[in-house]
């Protein structure tokens, strides 16, 4: 038996009796024998044989012989069950059959019969014993602990169990090399791969489905190990084949020129991060660096310095933003700073069309354009750079790995600098990209005042009108954020319109709106009016969330703040407090909101520190979704649940360990040893696009 049997069709494990359900089974479990082996139980249940009903049996699966007393058919209802009332000695029990036709029960459950049944004992209100959808016990019904697997309609536990056990029968004799290093096996006291699989599917204890089970842990480690291995192999290959042009040490003339003309002093944190970047750019291999810094900490200027350094080395640069508004803002900022320095900046988004587009493409191809600003639309293009040396990716978590790779697949291997305001835990970075270098801006520009944050109930909305009048009189500006109503652009839009009408009563033409239904040119027009002061109040949905920089906007009012997550509230609040003016954030909430929502609002009023907020966020979510990162972009694991807080710590430790050993393996090891592991956990490895970012 060879390991190839793992990759045979799952139908080999499906008994003839279940064959007509094959496509359902494939949907639930997968197409291969291997998928059945790695189909993990969600919990366990204990089955005991009983002769009388006692409270200790509640919540257990019991096998018991009952006497049928009477039957109640719910002829006129599809949702109500058939109720069969039975006795066991002096006790009564109700058997409820949902979705059963009376004819299914006839014979076994006729009045006076004494069937032996199996099912989970529960207690209904009033203390009545009940079993929902019990089965007739057969000689196959086993006493003891068994797994409960996730199901879908049309597939029973019995079916899943039989498929998995067949898969174990077929494969467990397969010859397989141990792929985990001896050190790891000893450290965690792991058993062999097949030994662990067998144990996971034949549980001996009631908590066997949890990750504190040593067998399950082994599988979990294997999965993480295989993932890290792929990341590290890709990275090693990429870096060994790639040499960016021989790096040129520069005199940093351009950088010095800009710094001496800046209207402010750079913070030490900004200078340090710039130096880390500049050092990377002197190495022969491309930089992969993540620049983290809280909202408003001044990441953009660091990126501009890095780009100037690259230009002086003779390269072109690109800066990518997640939205068009942000791309245009970057263009403006760049033009403002670089105008006098004779540096050519162009923009390319979906809105540059026809002749303009052709022209820009030509500028980029011939090297006239030194900095290209764009959105990800850049990737869908016949864009060719003459000599691309640095790509800056702003708010990087909005970018898919695939998009980043599209660039690299164009055959260029520029330095890549990603910037994010979201503190990403180290282990998350590792499981996404392996190891990358990170820099952090831990300090805000001097003179910044804490944003004063207040939470008030929606009823008190009227007091805001006076406050806004005072702000506008001082020439400052106000954002008014309406919630994005999920799946309903229409509602979303009415919400913004209503608020606009309300505010127009007091502020006439000094207010306008921005929402997802407008086209980009329209949005751009309105946003420009706000940023250059034609209007002072901007009613908007959360389209404004990321990166927007209007320094004299000092107030942000967030409606239905209870509906937002902490990360999003912090991002939104970061739209103000971007100058030395005192800024304010008002969180309007519904007084009937949940306790959890109120705690979020309280945290917002207590701190301005993004790192503290990230930590609190993790606590409140119980380690669930990781702060601000859209989990949808991340893959699911088979052997553990990334959102389970209890498991998080162990998983993190595994990631760190696996990261360390795979790095070594990828550089010095013989890949042969790990083939089986990769075949099992990373079957698409060869065409896998996943790579170091
Ligand atoms: P973020 O890190 O959120 O992207 P930005 O780069 O947009 O922040 O910077 C926020 C604002 O702070 C900008 O208006 C920028 O000009 C300003 N700024 C950046 N660095 C400094 C500094 N050292 N001193 C004063 N203002 C600064
Ligand atoms: Mg920014």
XYZ file of C-alpha atoms and ligand atoms in Angstrom:
721
model
C 0.000 0.000 0.000
C 1.498 3.338 -0.929
C 0.672 6.819 0.124
C -0.980 7.351 -3.243
C -4.060 5.571 -1.929
C -4.687 8.735 0.060
C -5.361 10.563 -3.158
C -7.850 8.116 -4.538
C -11.480 9.019 -4.921
C -13.585 9.246 -1.786
C -16.177 7.013 -3.421
C -13.873 4.122 -2.482
C -14.891 4.710 1.120
C -18.598 5.086 0.489
C -20.645 1.965 1.040
C -23.159 1.068 -1.682
C -25.953 1.945 0.704
C -24.824 5.625 0.785
C -23.776 5.876 -2.874
C -26.822 7.832 -3.958
C -25.699 10.564 -1.567
C -22.207 10.743 -3.066
C -22.400 14.342 -4.245
C -23.665 15.514 -0.854
C -20.818 13.640 0.774
C -18.289 15.197 -1.571
C -19.656 18.614 -0.757
C -19.411 18.035 2.945
C -16.175 16.095 3.239
C -14.273 16.400 -0.023
C -13.313 14.376 -3.064
C -10.488 12.243 -1.801
C -9.830 9.473 0.702
C -7.521 11.922 2.397
C -10.368 14.360 2.960
C -12.238 11.713 4.919
C -9.194 11.091 7.110
C -8.807 14.763 7.859
C -12.492 15.330 8.523
C -12.393 16.335 12.158
C -15.036 15.708 14.845
C -16.640 18.756 16.437
C -17.328 17.029 19.760
C -17.774 13.621 21.353
C -20.732 11.925 22.931
C -20.911 9.070 25.401
C -23.375 6.240 24.783
C -24.445 4.197 27.796
C -26.769 1.288 28.231
C -29.528 2.007 30.753
C -32.385 0.091 32.311
C -34.035 2.993 34.115
C -34.056 6.800 33.771
C -31.958 8.783 36.224
C -30.822 12.421 36.175
C -27.182 11.361 35.672
C -28.090 10.150 32.207
C -29.252 13.544 30.985
C -27.291 14.829 27.942
C -25.870 11.358 27.346
C -26.708 9.084 24.504
C -28.636 6.215 26.043
C -29.638 2.760 24.850
C -32.833 1.763 26.562
C -35.858 -0.475 26.128
C -39.166 1.388 26.366
C -42.833 0.403 26.301
C -45.045 2.352 23.871
C -48.173 3.725 25.590
C -49.752 5.993 23.008
C -48.999 7.935 19.830
C -50.039 11.434 18.848
C -49.871 12.285 15.151
C -49.672 15.905 14.113
C -51.575 15.389 10.877
C -52.143 19.018 10.100
C -48.692 20.334 10.766
C -45.461 19.839 8.935
C -43.367 21.336 11.678
C -44.795 19.596 14.692
C -43.368 16.187 15.556
C -45.048 12.853 16.017
C -45.026 12.242 19.767
C -44.709 8.706 21.079
C -45.234 8.483 24.839
C -43.566 5.503 26.496
C -42.901 4.153 29.965
C -39.845 2.613 31.572
C -40.869 1.151 34.906
C -42.561 4.007 36.732
C -40.962 6.726 34.512
C -42.451 8.331 31.455
C -40.566 9.477 28.403
C -41.625 11.269 25.224
C -40.059 10.341 21.915
C -40.375 13.204 19.435
C -40.058 12.403 15.758
C -39.497 15.453 13.569
C -39.774 15.060 9.797
C -41.026 11.493 10.103
C -43.945 10.079 8.197
C -46.241 7.915 10.346
C -45.489 4.920 8.132
C -41.788 5.019 9.157
C -42.809 4.297 12.739
C -45.408 1.635 12.125
C -44.356 -1.775 13.347
C -41.580 -0.710 15.703
C -43.519 1.915 17.642
C -47.025 0.454 17.718
C -48.841 0.735 21.059
C -47.782 -2.089 23.382
C -44.471 -2.787 21.593
C -41.161 -2.647 23.538
C -38.484 -1.329 21.157
C -34.854 -0.884 22.155
C -33.865 2.643 21.170
C -30.832 4.929 21.199
C -30.748 8.720 21.439
C -29.719 11.719 23.509
C -31.697 12.102 26.714
C -32.910 15.611 27.444
C -35.385 17.190 29.840
C -38.215 19.382 28.609
C -39.844 22.155 30.616
C -41.838 20.637 33.445
C -39.216 17.963 33.974
C -40.418 15.539 31.309
C -37.795 13.239 29.855
C -37.485 13.447 26.089
C -35.510 11.997 23.234
C -35.601 13.734 19.876
C -35.464 11.533 16.790
C -34.291 8.356 18.555
C -33.093 5.427 16.456
C -33.763 1.770 16.815
C -30.735 0.226 18.510
C -29.089 -2.556 16.514
C -26.220 -4.911 17.134
C -24.010 -2.188 15.603
C -24.933 0.371 18.251
C -21.822 0.644 20.395
C -21.560 1.611 24.005
C -18.817 4.080 24.882
C -17.432 7.359 23.582
C -17.872 8.312 19.958
C -17.193 11.310 17.775
C -19.785 13.760 16.591
C -18.902 15.091 13.154
C -20.320 18.215 11.522
C -23.224 17.211 9.288
C -25.537 18.599 6.665
C -29.045 17.633 5.732
C -29.193 14.238 4.112
C -26.074 12.843 5.793
C -26.108 11.023 9.114
C -23.434 10.456 11.759
C -23.507 6.793 10.832
C -22.707 7.608 7.218
C -19.800 9.891 8.091
C -18.460 7.364 10.587
C -18.585 4.543 8.102
C -16.783 6.610 5.447
C -14.025 7.685 7.801
C -13.467 4.189 9.139
C -13.342 2.772 5.654
C -10.751 5.412 4.782
C -8.705 4.409 7.818
C -8.924 0.743 6.781
C -7.705 1.514 3.285
C -4.800 3.741 4.248
C -3.455 3.000 7.673
C -1.132 0.305 6.410
C 0.451 2.738 3.975
C 4.152 3.191 4.284
C 4.946 6.647 5.310
C 8.128 8.322 6.467
C 8.006 10.313 9.631
C 8.423 13.899 8.524
C 8.572 15.702 11.823
C 12.067 16.119 13.254
C 12.826 13.936 16.266
C 13.209 17.068 18.408
C 9.635 18.086 17.752
C 8.242 14.617 18.403
C 10.022 14.500 21.729
C 9.198 18.016 22.765
C 5.462 17.612 22.279
C 5.336 13.838 22.871
C 3.622 13.331 19.532
C 2.646 9.939 18.126
C 3.009 8.993 14.476
C 0.766 10.583 11.871
C -1.367 7.491 11.276
C -1.351 6.598 14.962
C -2.722 10.047 15.721
C -5.333 9.818 12.968
C -6.549 6.474 14.300
C -6.776 7.853 17.807
C -8.643 10.992 16.737
C -11.271 8.914 14.989
C -11.541 6.388 17.841
C -11.886 8.615 20.871
C -11.279 7.194 24.330
C -12.111 10.224 26.443
C -14.978 12.654 26.424
C -12.792 15.673 25.597
C -10.934 13.883 22.799
C -12.184 16.234 20.101
C -10.525 19.255 21.690
C -7.086 20.501 20.869
C -5.758 19.572 24.296
C -5.831 16.055 22.923
C -2.312 15.041 21.983
C -3.404 13.213 18.820
C -5.341 16.138 17.490
C -2.377 18.358 18.341
C -0.115 16.289 16.142
C -2.409 16.785 13.157
C -2.662 20.471 13.888
C 1.107 20.762 14.039
C 1.435 18.873 10.762
C -0.906 21.252 9.014
C 0.918 24.331 10.267
C 4.265 22.705 9.507
C 3.279 21.994 5.909
C 2.043 25.542 5.453
C 5.237 27.043 6.813
C 7.273 24.678 4.686
C 5.580 25.898 1.523
C 6.013 29.519 2.489
C 9.683 29.012 3.267
C 10.429 26.968 0.144
C 8.817 29.613 -2.034
C 10.685 32.316 -0.277
C 14.029 30.558 -0.566
C 13.477 29.927 -4.272
C 12.316 33.450 -4.920
C 15.198 35.041 -3.156
C 17.857 32.792 -4.582
C 16.810 33.466 -8.161
C 16.337 37.117 -7.739
C 18.852 39.806 -7.749
C 17.687 43.284 -8.065
C 20.322 45.397 -9.847
C 23.494 45.851 -7.933
C 22.473 48.292 -5.266
C 23.842 51.778 -5.522
C 24.771 53.583 -2.417
C 23.348 57.070 -2.674
C 24.249 60.325 -1.027
C 20.608 60.715 -0.125
C 20.582 64.124 -1.793
C 16.896 64.018 -2.623
C 15.973 62.841 0.862
C 17.986 65.605 2.451
C 16.453 68.197 0.164
C 12.905 67.167 1.064
C 13.589 66.906 4.780
C 15.043 70.407 4.868
C 11.946 71.777 3.155
C 9.320 70.005 5.255
C 7.017 72.279 7.246
C 7.567 70.038 10.297
C 10.298 68.058 12.053
C 10.280 64.337 11.485
C 9.839 62.319 14.643
C 12.613 60.002 15.755
C 10.345 57.070 15.041
C 9.923 58.257 11.452
C 13.673 58.707 11.011
C 14.443 55.284 12.475
C 11.992 53.466 10.272
C 13.313 55.289 7.241
C 16.838 54.166 8.099
C 15.719 50.555 8.439
C 14.198 50.792 4.992
C 17.223 52.491 3.449
C 19.454 49.750 4.875
C 17.260 47.061 3.339
C 17.544 48.772 -0.009
C 21.291 48.366 0.019
C 21.017 44.581 0.166
C 21.159 42.547 -3.039
C 17.834 40.798 -2.303
C 14.509 42.583 -2.496
C 13.143 44.122 0.683
C 9.928 42.747 2.172
C 9.060 45.084 4.991
C 5.875 45.846 6.841
C 5.609 49.333 8.300
C 3.145 49.499 11.158
C 2.070 52.768 12.701
C -1.099 53.958 14.328
C -3.495 56.183 12.405
C -2.016 59.650 12.011
C 1.505 58.610 12.974
C 2.827 59.846 9.619
C 3.619 56.780 7.551
C 3.173 58.519 4.208
C 6.173 60.768 4.562
C 8.372 57.784 5.422
C 7.233 56.120 2.222
C 8.010 59.278 0.264
C 11.549 59.335 1.655
C 12.006 55.695 0.678
C 10.794 56.482 -2.835
C 13.184 59.407 -3.169
C 16.019 57.126 -2.162
C 14.980 54.611 -4.810
C 14.749 57.340 -7.440
C 18.239 58.481 -6.606
C 19.362 54.877 -7.109
C 17.900 55.157 -10.588
C 14.664 53.263 -10.056
C 10.999 53.968 -10.660
C 8.523 53.613 -7.796
C 4.862 52.738 -7.462
C 2.534 53.479 -4.589
C -0.691 51.504 -4.347
C -3.766 52.571 -2.404
C -6.893 50.568 -1.635
C -9.321 53.210 -2.922
C -9.294 55.825 -5.616
C -9.898 58.677 -3.169
C -6.806 57.604 -1.330
C -4.781 57.272 -4.523
C -5.703 60.825 -5.527
C -4.856 62.070 -2.068
C -1.427 60.477 -2.359
C -0.992 62.136 -5.742
C -1.777 65.518 -4.214
C 0.566 64.986 -1.300
C 3.358 63.897 -3.614
C 2.838 66.834 -5.915
C 2.834 69.200 -2.964
C 6.151 67.897 -1.642
C 7.945 67.044 -4.854
C 6.869 69.809 -7.211
C 10.017 71.865 -6.788
C 12.262 68.826 -6.971
C 11.421 68.089 -10.579
C 10.155 64.589 -9.991
C 7.518 63.267 -12.359
C 4.516 61.736 -10.645
C 1.650 60.107 -12.586
C -1.563 58.450 -11.573
C -3.196 55.387 -13.096
C -6.610 54.160 -11.973
C -9.670 52.760 -13.688
C -10.614 56.353 -14.489
C -7.650 57.135 -16.665
C -8.948 56.137 -20.059
C -8.257 56.492 -23.747
C -5.477 58.848 -24.749
C -4.556 59.792 -21.202
C -4.091 56.149 -20.365
C -1.969 55.419 -23.409
C 0.166 58.398 -22.579
C 0.711 57.324 -18.970
C 1.553 53.788 -20.045
C 4.152 55.218 -22.365
C 5.609 57.463 -19.673
C 5.904 54.488 -17.365
C 7.438 52.276 -20.021
C 10.017 54.851 -21.053
C 10.905 55.841 -17.534
C 9.633 59.427 -17.678
C 7.269 58.664 -14.799
C 9.348 58.324 -11.676
C 6.511 57.668 -9.254
C 3.294 55.990 -10.325
C 0.330 56.259 -7.979
C -2.462 53.777 -8.471
C -5.120 51.484 -7.152
C -5.042 47.759 -7.673
C -6.554 48.418 -11.107
C -2.903 48.802 -12.016
C -2.631 45.034 -12.072
C -5.183 44.504 -14.807
C -3.089 46.344 -17.254
C -0.459 46.063 -19.899
C 1.586 48.159 -17.596
C 5.324 47.766 -18.091
C 7.860 49.646 -16.074
C 11.241 50.553 -17.443
C 12.953 49.921 -14.146
C 10.647 49.372 -11.190
C 12.619 49.303 -7.958
C 10.195 49.991 -5.107
C 6.523 49.318 -4.547
C 4.773 50.897 -1.590
C 1.499 49.225 -0.635
C -0.625 51.432 1.623
C -3.040 49.846 4.101
C -1.701 46.501 3.045
C -4.318 44.241 4.618
C -6.757 45.324 1.950
C -4.588 43.738 -0.684
C -4.797 40.082 -1.574
C -1.638 38.073 -1.825
C -2.590 37.231 -5.375
C -2.605 40.847 -6.424
C 0.798 41.432 -4.952
C 2.076 38.426 -6.780
C 0.665 39.603 -10.068
C 3.305 42.248 -9.944
C 6.076 39.839 -9.195
C 4.874 37.590 -12.000
C 5.441 40.418 -14.420
C 9.021 39.370 -13.930
C 10.081 42.227 -11.759
C 11.217 41.874 -8.190
C 11.085 45.289 -6.641
C 11.546 46.130 -3.002
C 8.140 46.028 -1.343
C 7.130 48.228 1.554
C 3.687 47.577 3.008
C 2.084 50.049 5.359
C -0.700 49.402 7.807
C -2.323 51.092 10.776
C -3.527 47.727 11.988
C -1.240 46.046 14.452
C -1.046 42.503 13.162
C 0.056 39.835 15.629
C 3.391 38.280 14.746
C 2.019 34.786 14.427
C -0.640 35.986 12.016
C 2.034 37.567 9.874
C 3.939 34.305 9.973
C 1.023 32.212 8.875
C 0.334 34.640 6.052
C 3.824 35.311 4.790
C 6.295 33.363 6.863
C 8.645 35.814 8.429
C 8.874 39.332 7.199
C 10.673 42.288 8.630
C 8.582 44.847 10.413
C 9.172 48.427 11.462
C 6.935 50.334 13.814
C 6.302 54.026 14.236
C 5.601 54.142 17.934
C 5.370 57.874 18.362
C 3.035 60.563 17.104
C 4.277 63.906 15.781
C 4.986 66.371 18.602
C 2.234 68.733 19.636
C -0.596 66.350 18.800
C -3.403 66.492 21.335
C -5.408 63.481 22.433
C -8.701 63.291 20.587
C -11.505 63.869 23.073
C -14.074 61.134 22.622
C -17.619 61.228 23.980
C -20.389 58.689 23.675
C -23.924 60.132 23.751
C -27.305 58.631 23.045
C -29.090 59.305 19.803
C -31.800 61.351 21.562
C -29.303 64.087 22.260
C -28.426 64.584 18.613
C -29.839 68.135 18.690
C -27.096 69.468 20.971
C -24.593 68.701 18.245
C -25.961 71.395 15.965
C -24.751 74.191 18.246
C -21.415 72.551 18.758
C -20.912 72.208 15.005
C -21.706 75.893 14.514
C -18.893 76.797 16.885
C -16.411 74.497 15.130
C -17.225 75.887 11.702
C -16.906 79.462 12.932
C -13.278 78.639 13.682
C -12.807 77.450 10.112
C -12.588 73.781 11.054
C -14.439 70.867 9.484
C -16.722 68.045 10.494
C -17.209 64.469 9.289
C -20.611 62.934 9.969
C -20.544 59.174 9.480
C -23.682 57.131 8.831
C -23.440 53.395 9.156
C -22.964 51.210 6.167
C -26.002 49.001 6.075
C -24.850 45.634 5.021
C -26.201 44.115 1.837
C -28.339 47.131 1.213
C -26.839 49.967 -0.711
C -30.291 51.451 -0.920
C -30.804 51.784 2.836
C -27.282 52.939 3.154
C -28.029 55.735 0.789
C -31.344 56.786 2.371
C -29.604 57.058 5.701
C -27.076 59.503 4.286
C -29.767 61.489 2.445
C -31.882 61.823 5.569
C -28.975 63.126 7.578
C -28.041 65.525 4.797
C -31.556 66.955 4.769
C -31.546 67.316 8.522
C -28.238 69.173 8.530
C -29.144 71.348 5.535
C -31.911 72.864 7.647
C -29.215 74.365 9.850
C -26.199 74.684 7.608
C -27.596 75.204 4.100
C -24.964 74.686 1.436
C -22.121 74.191 3.844
C -22.824 70.470 3.922
C -22.705 67.748 1.307
C -22.621 63.971 1.127
C -20.558 61.034 -0.046
C -21.784 57.459 -0.429
C -21.078 54.184 -2.162
C -23.542 54.721 -4.987
C -21.774 57.728 -6.417
C -19.287 57.220 -9.178
C -15.680 57.988 -8.471
C -15.607 61.325 -10.240
C -18.585 62.493 -8.206
C -17.011 61.285 -4.973
C -13.782 62.922 -5.914
C -15.511 66.243 -6.616
C -17.291 66.302 -3.263
C -14.226 65.242 -1.383
C -12.233 68.004 -2.991
C -14.854 70.557 -1.967
C -14.483 69.371 1.591
C -10.730 69.310 1.640
C -10.326 72.803 0.142
C -13.015 74.329 2.333
C -15.973 74.999 -0.002
C -18.017 72.919 2.410
C -17.341 72.289 6.085
C -19.537 69.301 6.840
C -19.266 66.004 5.026
C -21.950 63.393 5.592
C -20.569 60.065 4.512
C -20.726 56.333 4.844
C -17.635 54.499 5.926
C -16.147 54.908 2.435
C -14.096 57.535 4.219
C -12.620 54.996 6.593
C -9.091 54.381 5.475
C -6.215 56.793 5.204
C -8.012 60.024 4.329
C -6.059 63.057 5.497
C -7.727 66.458 5.915
C -5.733 68.040 8.760
C -8.218 70.821 9.576
C -11.126 68.401 10.021
C -11.345 68.275 13.795
C -14.687 66.661 14.563
C -16.010 63.276 13.609
C -19.500 62.220 14.552
C -20.251 58.530 14.169
C -23.893 57.528 14.093
C -24.967 54.117 15.355
C -21.510 53.712 16.759
C -22.710 50.588 18.555
C -22.828 48.835 15.193
C -19.127 49.244 14.489
C -16.263 47.101 15.680
C -13.444 48.633 17.698
C -10.972 48.461 14.862
C -13.287 50.325 12.550
C -14.161 52.960 15.157
C -10.476 53.559 15.728
C -9.810 53.894 11.996
C -12.701 56.314 11.625
C -11.627 58.369 14.604
C -8.163 58.551 13.067
C -9.602 60.845 10.372
C -9.334 63.658 12.940
C -6.470 64.574 15.262
C -4.155 64.976 12.284
C -2.804 68.401 13.225
C -2.109 70.333 16.404
C -5.733 71.457 16.684
C -7.849 69.922 19.440
C -10.048 67.246 17.860
C -13.228 65.552 18.979
C -14.994 62.303 18.272
C -18.664 61.879 19.122
C -20.099 58.382 19.219
C -23.872 58.459 18.853
C -25.462 55.264 20.076
C -28.789 53.621 20.651
C -29.410 53.405 24.385
C -30.913 49.933 23.957
C -27.741 48.452 22.539
C -26.046 45.389 24.029
C -23.688 45.445 26.989
C -20.867 44.353 24.736
C -21.446 47.316 22.436
C -21.415 49.662 25.444
C -18.072 48.232 26.527
C -16.636 48.916 23.110
C -17.798 52.522 23.293
C -16.327 52.868 26.772
C -12.927 51.645 25.584
C -13.057 54.224 22.800
C -13.707 57.025 25.279
C -10.868 55.834 27.519
C -7.953 55.517 25.120
C -6.542 56.790 21.854
C -3.877 54.123 21.641
C -4.374 51.766 18.723
C -2.316 49.010 20.306
C -4.369 49.016 23.508
C -7.533 49.042 21.440
C -6.272 46.077 19.444
C -5.657 44.148 22.646
C -9.040 44.989 24.105
C -10.602 44.022 20.826
C -9.004 40.585 21.003
C -10.286 40.152 24.555
C -13.831 41.200 23.744
C -13.998 38.965 20.734
C -12.543 36.145 22.751
C -9.677 35.814 20.359
C -12.096 35.493 17.500
C -11.550 37.417 14.382
C -8.165 38.988 14.500
C -8.223 42.722 14.818
C -9.081 44.430 11.608
C -7.916 41.722 9.297
C -10.573 40.406 7.060
C -10.513 36.748 7.825
C -12.221 35.949 4.570
C -8.881 36.551 2.939
C -7.311 33.872 5.062
C -7.642 30.219 4.501
C -9.448 27.885 6.830
C -7.544 25.118 8.519
C -8.848 21.586 8.677
C -7.462 20.360 11.948
C -8.198 23.360 14.127
C -10.361 26.404 14.336
C -8.431 29.646 14.075
C -11.194 31.579 15.828
C -11.215 29.450 18.949
C -9.600 31.444 21.740
C -8.795 28.391 23.813
C -6.788 26.954 20.985
C -5.156 30.198 19.966
C -2.231 30.058 22.321
C -1.178 26.575 21.356
C -1.648 27.299 17.675
C 0.553 30.370 18.035
C 3.255 28.330 19.675
C 3.065 25.779 16.879
C 3.347 28.512 14.267
C 6.468 29.921 15.889
C 8.095 26.498 16.245
C 7.196 25.398 12.736
C 8.397 28.686 11.322
C 11.797 28.219 12.906
C 12.377 24.630 11.793
C 11.029 25.042 8.285
C 13.293 28.000 7.652
C 16.242 25.719 8.271
C 14.808 22.923 6.194
C 14.101 25.176 3.219
C 17.674 26.383 3.193
C 19.608 23.207 3.970
C 17.284 20.223 4.088
C 16.493 17.526 1.607
C 12.952 18.029 0.377
C 12.447 14.312 -0.188
C 11.737 13.819 3.494
C 8.772 16.124 3.452
C 7.084 15.028 0.262
C 4.473 12.943 2.050
C 3.594 15.714 4.435
C 3.212 18.188 1.584
C 1.180 15.737 -0.473
C -1.230 15.408 2.409
C -1.530 18.941 3.684
C -0.518 21.004 0.664
C -1.609 18.873 -2.303
C -1.590 21.898 -4.624
C 1.864 22.943 -3.629
C 3.379 23.038 -7.085
C 0.860 25.435 -8.466
C 0.296 27.186 -5.177
C 0.438 30.952 -5.564
C 1.056 31.435 -1.895
C 4.416 32.931 -1.289
C 6.326 35.382 0.745
C 4.555 38.658 0.135
P -0.941 57.768 8.526
O 0.185 57.169 9.300
O -2.260 57.577 9.202
O -0.948 57.371 7.096
P -0.247 60.353 7.442
O 1.007 59.904 6.824
O -1.416 60.592 6.532
O -0.693 59.341 8.597
O 0.057 61.652 8.311
C -0.949 62.316 9.041
C -0.723 63.825 9.033
O 0.383 64.146 9.850
C -0.402 64.381 7.665
O -1.144 65.553 7.475
C 1.077 64.655 7.702
O 1.437 65.731 6.874
C 1.295 64.971 9.146
N 2.643 64.645 9.659
C 3.390 63.562 9.327
N 4.562 63.575 10.012
C 4.552 64.672 10.807
C 5.468 65.219 11.759
N 6.638 64.638 12.037
N 5.091 66.360 12.400
C 3.912 66.949 12.132
N 3.009 66.499 11.242
C 3.308 65.358 10.585
Mg -2.114 56.589 5.647
